[in-house]
Short mmCIF file of C-alpha atoms in Angstrom, two decimals:
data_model
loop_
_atom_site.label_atom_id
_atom_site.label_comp_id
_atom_site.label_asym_id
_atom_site.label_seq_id
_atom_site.Cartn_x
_atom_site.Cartn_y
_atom_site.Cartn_z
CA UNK A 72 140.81 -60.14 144.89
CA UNK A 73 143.40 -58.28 146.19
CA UNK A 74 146.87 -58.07 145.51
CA UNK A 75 149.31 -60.32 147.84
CA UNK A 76 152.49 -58.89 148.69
CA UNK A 77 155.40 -59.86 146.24
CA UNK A 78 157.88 -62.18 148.00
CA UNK A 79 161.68 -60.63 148.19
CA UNK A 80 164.65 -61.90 145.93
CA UNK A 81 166.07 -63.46 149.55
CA UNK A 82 162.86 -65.47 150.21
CA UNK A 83 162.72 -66.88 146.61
CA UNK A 84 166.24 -67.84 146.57
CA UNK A 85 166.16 -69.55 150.57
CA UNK A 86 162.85 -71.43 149.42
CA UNK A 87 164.80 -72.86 146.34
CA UNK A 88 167.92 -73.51 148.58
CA UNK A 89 165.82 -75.67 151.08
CA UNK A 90 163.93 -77.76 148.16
CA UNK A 91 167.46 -78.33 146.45
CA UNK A 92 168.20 -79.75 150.71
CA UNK A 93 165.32 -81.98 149.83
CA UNK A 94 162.90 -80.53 152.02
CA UNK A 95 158.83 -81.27 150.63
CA UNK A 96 156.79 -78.04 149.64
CA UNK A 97 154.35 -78.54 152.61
CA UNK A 98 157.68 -78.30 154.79
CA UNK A 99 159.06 -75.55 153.22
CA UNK A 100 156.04 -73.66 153.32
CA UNK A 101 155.59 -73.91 157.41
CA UNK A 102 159.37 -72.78 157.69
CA UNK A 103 159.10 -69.48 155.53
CA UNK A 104 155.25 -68.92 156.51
CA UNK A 105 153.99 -69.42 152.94
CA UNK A 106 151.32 -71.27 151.01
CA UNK A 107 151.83 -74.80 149.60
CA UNK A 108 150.76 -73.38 145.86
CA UNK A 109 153.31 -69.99 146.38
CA UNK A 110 155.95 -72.52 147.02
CA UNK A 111 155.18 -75.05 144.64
CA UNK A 112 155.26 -72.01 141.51
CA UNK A 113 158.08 -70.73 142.41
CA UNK A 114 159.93 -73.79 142.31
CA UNK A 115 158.33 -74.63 139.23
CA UNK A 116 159.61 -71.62 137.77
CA UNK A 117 163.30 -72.39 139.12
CA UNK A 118 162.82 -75.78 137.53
CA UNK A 119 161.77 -74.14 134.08
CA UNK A 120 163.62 -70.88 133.78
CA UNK A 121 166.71 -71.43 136.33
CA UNK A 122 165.95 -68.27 138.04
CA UNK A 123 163.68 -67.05 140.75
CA UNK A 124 163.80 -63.89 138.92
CA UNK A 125 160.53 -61.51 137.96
CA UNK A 126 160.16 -62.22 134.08
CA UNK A 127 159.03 -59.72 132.10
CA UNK A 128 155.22 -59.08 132.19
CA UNK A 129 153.18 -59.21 128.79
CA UNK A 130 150.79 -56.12 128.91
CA UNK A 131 148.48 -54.28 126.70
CA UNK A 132 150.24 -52.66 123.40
CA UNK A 133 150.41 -49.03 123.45
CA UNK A 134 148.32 -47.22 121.67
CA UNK A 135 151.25 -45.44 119.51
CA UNK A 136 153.21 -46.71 117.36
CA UNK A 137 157.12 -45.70 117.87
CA UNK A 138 156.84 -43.51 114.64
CA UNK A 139 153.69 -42.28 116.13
CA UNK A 140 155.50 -41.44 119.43
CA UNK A 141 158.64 -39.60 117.13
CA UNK A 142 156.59 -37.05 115.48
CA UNK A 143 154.67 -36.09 118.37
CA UNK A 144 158.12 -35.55 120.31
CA UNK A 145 159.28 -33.76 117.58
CA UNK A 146 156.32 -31.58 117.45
CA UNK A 147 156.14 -30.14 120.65
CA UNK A 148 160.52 -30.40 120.53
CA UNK A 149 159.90 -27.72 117.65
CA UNK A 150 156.87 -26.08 119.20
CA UNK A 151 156.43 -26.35 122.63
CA UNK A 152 153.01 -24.52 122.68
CA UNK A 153 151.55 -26.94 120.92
CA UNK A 154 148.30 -28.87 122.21
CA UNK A 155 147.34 -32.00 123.27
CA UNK A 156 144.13 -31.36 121.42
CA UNK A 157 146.45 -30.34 118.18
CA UNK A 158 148.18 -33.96 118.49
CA UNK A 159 145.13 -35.87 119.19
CA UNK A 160 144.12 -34.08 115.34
CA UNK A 161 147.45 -34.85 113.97
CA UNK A 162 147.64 -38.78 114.87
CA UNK A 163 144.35 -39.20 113.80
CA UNK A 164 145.14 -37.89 110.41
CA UNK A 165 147.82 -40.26 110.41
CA UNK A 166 145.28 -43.42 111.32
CA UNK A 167 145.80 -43.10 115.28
CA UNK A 168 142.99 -42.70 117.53
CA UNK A 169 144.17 -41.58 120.94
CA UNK A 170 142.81 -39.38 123.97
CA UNK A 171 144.35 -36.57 125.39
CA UNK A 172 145.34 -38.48 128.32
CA UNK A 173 147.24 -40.68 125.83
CA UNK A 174 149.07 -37.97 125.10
CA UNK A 175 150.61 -36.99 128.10
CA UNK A 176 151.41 -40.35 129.25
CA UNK A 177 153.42 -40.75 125.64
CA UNK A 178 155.03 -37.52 126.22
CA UNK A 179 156.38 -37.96 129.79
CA UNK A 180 157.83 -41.31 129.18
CA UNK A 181 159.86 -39.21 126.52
CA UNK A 182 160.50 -36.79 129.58
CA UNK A 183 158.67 -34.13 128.49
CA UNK A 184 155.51 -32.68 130.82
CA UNK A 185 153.17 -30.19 130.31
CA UNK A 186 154.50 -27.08 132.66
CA UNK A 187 153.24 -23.68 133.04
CA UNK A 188 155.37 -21.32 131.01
CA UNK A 189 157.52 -18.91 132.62
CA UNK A 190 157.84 -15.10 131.75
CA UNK A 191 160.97 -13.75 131.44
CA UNK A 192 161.98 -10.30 129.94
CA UNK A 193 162.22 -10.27 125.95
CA UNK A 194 165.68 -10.71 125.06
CA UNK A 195 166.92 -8.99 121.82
CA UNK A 196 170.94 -10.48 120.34
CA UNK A 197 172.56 -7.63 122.21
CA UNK A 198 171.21 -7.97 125.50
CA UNK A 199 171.70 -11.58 125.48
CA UNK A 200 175.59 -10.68 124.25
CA UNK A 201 175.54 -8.05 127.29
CA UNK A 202 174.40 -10.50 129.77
CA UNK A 203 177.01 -12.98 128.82
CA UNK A 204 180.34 -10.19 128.65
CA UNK A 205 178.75 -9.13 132.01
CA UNK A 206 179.18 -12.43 133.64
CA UNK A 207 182.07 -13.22 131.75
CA UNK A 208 184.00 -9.93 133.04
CA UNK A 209 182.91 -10.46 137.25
CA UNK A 210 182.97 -14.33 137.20
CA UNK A 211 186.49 -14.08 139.17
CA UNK A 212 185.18 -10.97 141.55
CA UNK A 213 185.84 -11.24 144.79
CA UNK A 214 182.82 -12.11 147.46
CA UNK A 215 183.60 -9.34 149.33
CA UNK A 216 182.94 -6.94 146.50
CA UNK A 217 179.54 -7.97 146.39
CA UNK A 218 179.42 -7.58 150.09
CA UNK A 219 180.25 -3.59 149.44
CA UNK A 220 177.14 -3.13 147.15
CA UNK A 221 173.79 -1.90 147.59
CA UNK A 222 171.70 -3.30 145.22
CA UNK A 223 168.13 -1.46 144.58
CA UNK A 224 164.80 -2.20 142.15
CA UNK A 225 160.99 -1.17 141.73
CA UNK A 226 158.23 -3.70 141.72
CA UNK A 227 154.83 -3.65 141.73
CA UNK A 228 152.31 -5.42 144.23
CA UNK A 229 148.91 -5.72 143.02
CA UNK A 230 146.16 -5.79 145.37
CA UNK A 231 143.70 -8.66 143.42
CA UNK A 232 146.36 -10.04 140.97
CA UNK A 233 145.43 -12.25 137.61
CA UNK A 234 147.70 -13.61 135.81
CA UNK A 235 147.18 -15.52 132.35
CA UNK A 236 149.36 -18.31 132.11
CA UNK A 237 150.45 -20.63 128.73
CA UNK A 238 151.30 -24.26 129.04
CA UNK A 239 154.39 -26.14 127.53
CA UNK A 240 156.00 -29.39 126.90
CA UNK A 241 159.00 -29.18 128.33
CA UNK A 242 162.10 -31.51 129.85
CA UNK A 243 162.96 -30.71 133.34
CA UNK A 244 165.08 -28.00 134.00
CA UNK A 245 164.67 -26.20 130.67
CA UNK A 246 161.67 -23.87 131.85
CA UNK A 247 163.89 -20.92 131.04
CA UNK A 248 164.52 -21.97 127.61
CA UNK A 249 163.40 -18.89 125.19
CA UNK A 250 161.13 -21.83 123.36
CA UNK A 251 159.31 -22.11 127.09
CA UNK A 252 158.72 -18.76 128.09
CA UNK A 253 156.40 -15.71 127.38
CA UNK A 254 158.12 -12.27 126.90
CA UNK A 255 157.27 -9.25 129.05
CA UNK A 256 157.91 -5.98 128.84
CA UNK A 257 158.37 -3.16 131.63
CA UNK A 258 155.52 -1.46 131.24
CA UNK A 259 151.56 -1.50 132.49
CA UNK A 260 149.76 -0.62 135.71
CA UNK A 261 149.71 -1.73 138.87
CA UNK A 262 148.19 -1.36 142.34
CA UNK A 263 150.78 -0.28 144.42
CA UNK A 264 154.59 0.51 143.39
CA UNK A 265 157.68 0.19 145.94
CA UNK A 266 161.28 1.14 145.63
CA UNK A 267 163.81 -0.75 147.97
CA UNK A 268 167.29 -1.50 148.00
CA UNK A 269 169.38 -4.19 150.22
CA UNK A 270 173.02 -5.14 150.73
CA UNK A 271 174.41 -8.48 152.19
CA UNK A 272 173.87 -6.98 155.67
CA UNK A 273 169.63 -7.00 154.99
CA UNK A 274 167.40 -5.26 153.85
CA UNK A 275 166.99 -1.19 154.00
CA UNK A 276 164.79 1.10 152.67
CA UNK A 277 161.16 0.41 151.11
CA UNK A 278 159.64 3.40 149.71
CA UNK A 279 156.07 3.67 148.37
CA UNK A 280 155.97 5.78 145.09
CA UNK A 281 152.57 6.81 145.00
CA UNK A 282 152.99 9.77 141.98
CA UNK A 283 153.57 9.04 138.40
CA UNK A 284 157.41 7.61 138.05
CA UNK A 285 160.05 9.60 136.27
CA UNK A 286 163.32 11.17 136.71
CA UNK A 287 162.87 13.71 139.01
CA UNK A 288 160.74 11.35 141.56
CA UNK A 289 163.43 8.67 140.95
CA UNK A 290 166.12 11.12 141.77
CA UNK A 291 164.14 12.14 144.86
CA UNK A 292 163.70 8.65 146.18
CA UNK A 293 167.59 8.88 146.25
CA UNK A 294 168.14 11.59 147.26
CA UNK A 295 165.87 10.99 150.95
CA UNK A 296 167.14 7.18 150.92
CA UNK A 297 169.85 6.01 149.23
CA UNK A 298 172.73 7.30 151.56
CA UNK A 299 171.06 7.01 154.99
CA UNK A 300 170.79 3.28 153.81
CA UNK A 301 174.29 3.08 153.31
CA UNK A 302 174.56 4.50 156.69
CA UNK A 303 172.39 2.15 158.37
CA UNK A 304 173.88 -0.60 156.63
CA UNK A 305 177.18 0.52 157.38
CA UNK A 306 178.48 0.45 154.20
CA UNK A 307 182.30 0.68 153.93
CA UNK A 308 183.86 3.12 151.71
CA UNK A 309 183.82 2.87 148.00
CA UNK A 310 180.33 0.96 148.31
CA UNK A 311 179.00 0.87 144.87
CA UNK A 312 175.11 1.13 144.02
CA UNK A 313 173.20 -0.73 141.68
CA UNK A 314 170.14 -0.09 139.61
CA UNK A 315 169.41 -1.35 136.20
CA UNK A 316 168.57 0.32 133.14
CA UNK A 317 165.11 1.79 133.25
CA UNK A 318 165.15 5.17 131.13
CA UNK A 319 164.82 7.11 134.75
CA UNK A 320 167.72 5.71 135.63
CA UNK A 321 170.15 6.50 132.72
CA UNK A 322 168.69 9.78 132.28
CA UNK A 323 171.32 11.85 131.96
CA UNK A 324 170.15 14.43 134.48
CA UNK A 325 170.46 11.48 136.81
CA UNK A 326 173.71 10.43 135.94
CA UNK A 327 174.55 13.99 136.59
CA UNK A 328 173.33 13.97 139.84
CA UNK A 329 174.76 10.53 140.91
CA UNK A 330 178.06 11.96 139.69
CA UNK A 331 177.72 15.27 141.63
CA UNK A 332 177.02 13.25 144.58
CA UNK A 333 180.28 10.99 143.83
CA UNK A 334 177.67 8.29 144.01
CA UNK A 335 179.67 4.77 142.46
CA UNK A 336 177.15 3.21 140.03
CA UNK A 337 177.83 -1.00 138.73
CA UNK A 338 177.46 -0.87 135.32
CA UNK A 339 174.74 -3.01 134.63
CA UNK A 340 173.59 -4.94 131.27
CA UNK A 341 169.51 -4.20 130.62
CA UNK A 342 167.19 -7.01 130.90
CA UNK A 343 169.03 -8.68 133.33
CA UNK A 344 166.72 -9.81 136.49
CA UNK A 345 168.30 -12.98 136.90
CA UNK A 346 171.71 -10.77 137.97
CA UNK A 347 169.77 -8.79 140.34
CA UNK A 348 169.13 -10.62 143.47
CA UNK A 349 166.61 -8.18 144.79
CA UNK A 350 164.47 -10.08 142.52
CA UNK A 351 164.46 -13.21 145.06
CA UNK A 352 163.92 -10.63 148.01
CA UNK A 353 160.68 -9.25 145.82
CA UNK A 354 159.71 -12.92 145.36
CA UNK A 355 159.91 -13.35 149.07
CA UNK A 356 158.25 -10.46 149.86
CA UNK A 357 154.92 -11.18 147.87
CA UNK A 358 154.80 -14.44 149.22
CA UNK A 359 154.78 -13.23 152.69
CA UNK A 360 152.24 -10.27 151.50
CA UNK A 361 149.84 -12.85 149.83
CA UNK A 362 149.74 -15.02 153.22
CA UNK A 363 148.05 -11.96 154.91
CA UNK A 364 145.39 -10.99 152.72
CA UNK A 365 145.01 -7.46 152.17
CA UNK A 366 141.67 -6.21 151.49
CA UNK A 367 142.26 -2.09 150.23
CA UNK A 368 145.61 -0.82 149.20
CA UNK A 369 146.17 1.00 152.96
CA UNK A 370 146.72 -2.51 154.84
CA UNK A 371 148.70 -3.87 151.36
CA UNK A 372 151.23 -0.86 152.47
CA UNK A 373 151.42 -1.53 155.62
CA UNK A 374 151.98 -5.62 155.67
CA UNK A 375 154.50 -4.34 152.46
CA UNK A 376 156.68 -2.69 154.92
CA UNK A 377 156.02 -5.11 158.08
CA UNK A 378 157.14 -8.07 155.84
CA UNK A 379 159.88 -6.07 154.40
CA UNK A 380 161.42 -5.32 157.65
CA UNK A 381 161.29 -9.40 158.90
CA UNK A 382 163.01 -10.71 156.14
CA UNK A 383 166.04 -12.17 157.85
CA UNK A 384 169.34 -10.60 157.12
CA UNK A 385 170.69 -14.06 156.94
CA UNK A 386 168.57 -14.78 153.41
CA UNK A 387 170.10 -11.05 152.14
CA UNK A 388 173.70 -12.57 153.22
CA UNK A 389 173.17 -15.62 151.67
CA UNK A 390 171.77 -13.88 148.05
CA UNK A 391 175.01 -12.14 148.00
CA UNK A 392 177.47 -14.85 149.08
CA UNK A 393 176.24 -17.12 145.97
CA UNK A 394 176.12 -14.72 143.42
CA UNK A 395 179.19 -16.11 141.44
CA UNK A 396 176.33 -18.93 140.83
CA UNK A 397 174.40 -16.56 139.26
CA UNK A 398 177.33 -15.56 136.79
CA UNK A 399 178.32 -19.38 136.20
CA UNK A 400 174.53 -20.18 135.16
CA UNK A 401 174.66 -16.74 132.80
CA UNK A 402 177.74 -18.47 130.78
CA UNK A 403 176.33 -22.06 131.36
CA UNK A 404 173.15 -20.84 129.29
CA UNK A 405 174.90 -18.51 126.98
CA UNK A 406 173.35 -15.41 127.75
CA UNK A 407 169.83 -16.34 128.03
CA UNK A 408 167.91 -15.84 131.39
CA UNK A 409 168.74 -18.23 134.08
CA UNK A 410 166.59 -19.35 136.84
CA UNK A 411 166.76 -16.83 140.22
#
């Protein structure tokens, strides 16, 4: 039989009202449109509990015991890699026989849910310290220094990506937690590799590199791009440029050159994509790349740049106008990788 709609609080309470006016059940139950037997329990429950109230519902007992439910929360709080497969193994040593699906309705009444976990880069004790003095030192920046910068990167867009993936228990909003995440490194292959830069006025340049990276390409890309983009960006003076600390940029032949070229370089703390906001415009761009479905690495070019140049200007205005959130999130999480 199928469930009958539960009568409101106001319903309850104006069917006990008119009984207390000494109106009969059959009465009562023409006025408000309801059954004889709904209105004679509820005002037997009046009657007996002084309350038209929902009482609380009996149901089955759970299957694990609040002990039960503490280790396994403390288990997955210490390791958050952990199984549902390895819990399932540990209760039952303990006299518990549950099923994985047990599991994960336990765990995310304790708030915790199984989430994919993120990759971030691997943080060593002085780049998290670097991350957190640079924050610390431009929290009070004005926005219209950021305005004045030109903020570059290199990413790679694979044709046919796979990526593995590792699942944790987490609480929301901690997926950047060091326990949640997997380490990467800057290193490995990939199908196609693009060098682009952007201020708060849009997007510029996107450059294929399609030789081997190293210093003299890198200074090459600049040299061809990086001040006809402050050109067409109109870029007032004393613009600064950013790029991170890849080994082709710090090499001191390219420090040379940027100096020679009287080139203003931010002085930027390594492993730090969260402080980059070309990362979102990356982000954006392989979304947009991935809707289109290139089938050889000619067409993944060509929809790279297309979908490069559409990205509105507003969403590179509005990267730059928030970045102070990016700096109060940096000191929020002491130096560890915030979400971007």
């Amino acid at each position: 039989m199928a469930k009958t709609k539960e009568l409101s609080k106001d319903t309850r309470n104006k069917l006990v009202d008119l009984h207390q006016a000494g109106k009969t059940e059959s009465a009562i139950g023409k006025q408000l449109g309801l059954k004889k037997s709904t209105v004679g329990a509820i005002i037997r429950k009046w009657k007996t509990y002084k309350t038209t109230d929902n009482l609380l519902r009996s149901g089955a007992p759970r299957k694990i015991s609040p002990r039960g439910v503490k280790m396994i929360t403390r288990t997955v709080s210490k390791n958050p890699t952990t199984t549902r497969g390895d819990l399932v193994n540990d209760l039952q040593r303990a006299g518990t026989k549950v099923t994985k699906p047990t599991i994960s309705n336990t765990l995310r009444r304790q708030g915790l849910k199984s989430c994919s976990a993120r990759r971030v880069p691997q943080l060593k004790p002085v780049h998290v310290q670097a991350h957190l003095k640079f924050a610390r030192e431009h929290l009070d920046d004005p926005e219209e220094d950021w305005e004045n910068v030109i903020w570059s990167d290199e990413t790679k867009i694979e044709l046919f990506g796979k990526t593995s993936t590792r699942r944790v228990w987490r609480t929301k909003n901690a997926e950047l937690h060091p326990k949640n995440t997997i380490p990467t490194v800057k290193h490995g292959g990939g199908n196609i590799m693009l060098w682009g830069c952007f201020s708060a006025k849009g997007p510029e340049q996107l450059i294929r590199v399609k030789e081997r990276m190293n210093g003299a390409v890198y200074r090459e890309i600049l040299s061809e791009n990086l001040l006809p983009s402050a050109r067409a960006l109109k870029m007032k003076r004393g613009w600064v440029f950013q790029h991170d600390n890849d080994p082709k940029h710090t090499a001191q032949a390219t420090k040379e050159w940027l100096c020679k070229k009287h080139f203003k370089v931010l002085e930027w703390p390594s492993q730090s994509p969260d402080l980059n906001p070309i990362e979102n415009l990356w982000r954006e761009l392989k979304v947009r790349v991935a809707q289109q479905q290139p089938q050889n690495i000619t067409a993944l070019e060509e929809i790279c740049m297309e979908e490069w140049a559409k990205i509105p200007a507003t969403v590179c205005e509005n990267l730059v106008k928030t970045y102070r959130k990016r700096l109060t999130s940096v000191i929020a999480n002491k130096g560890y990788i915030t979400k971007y």
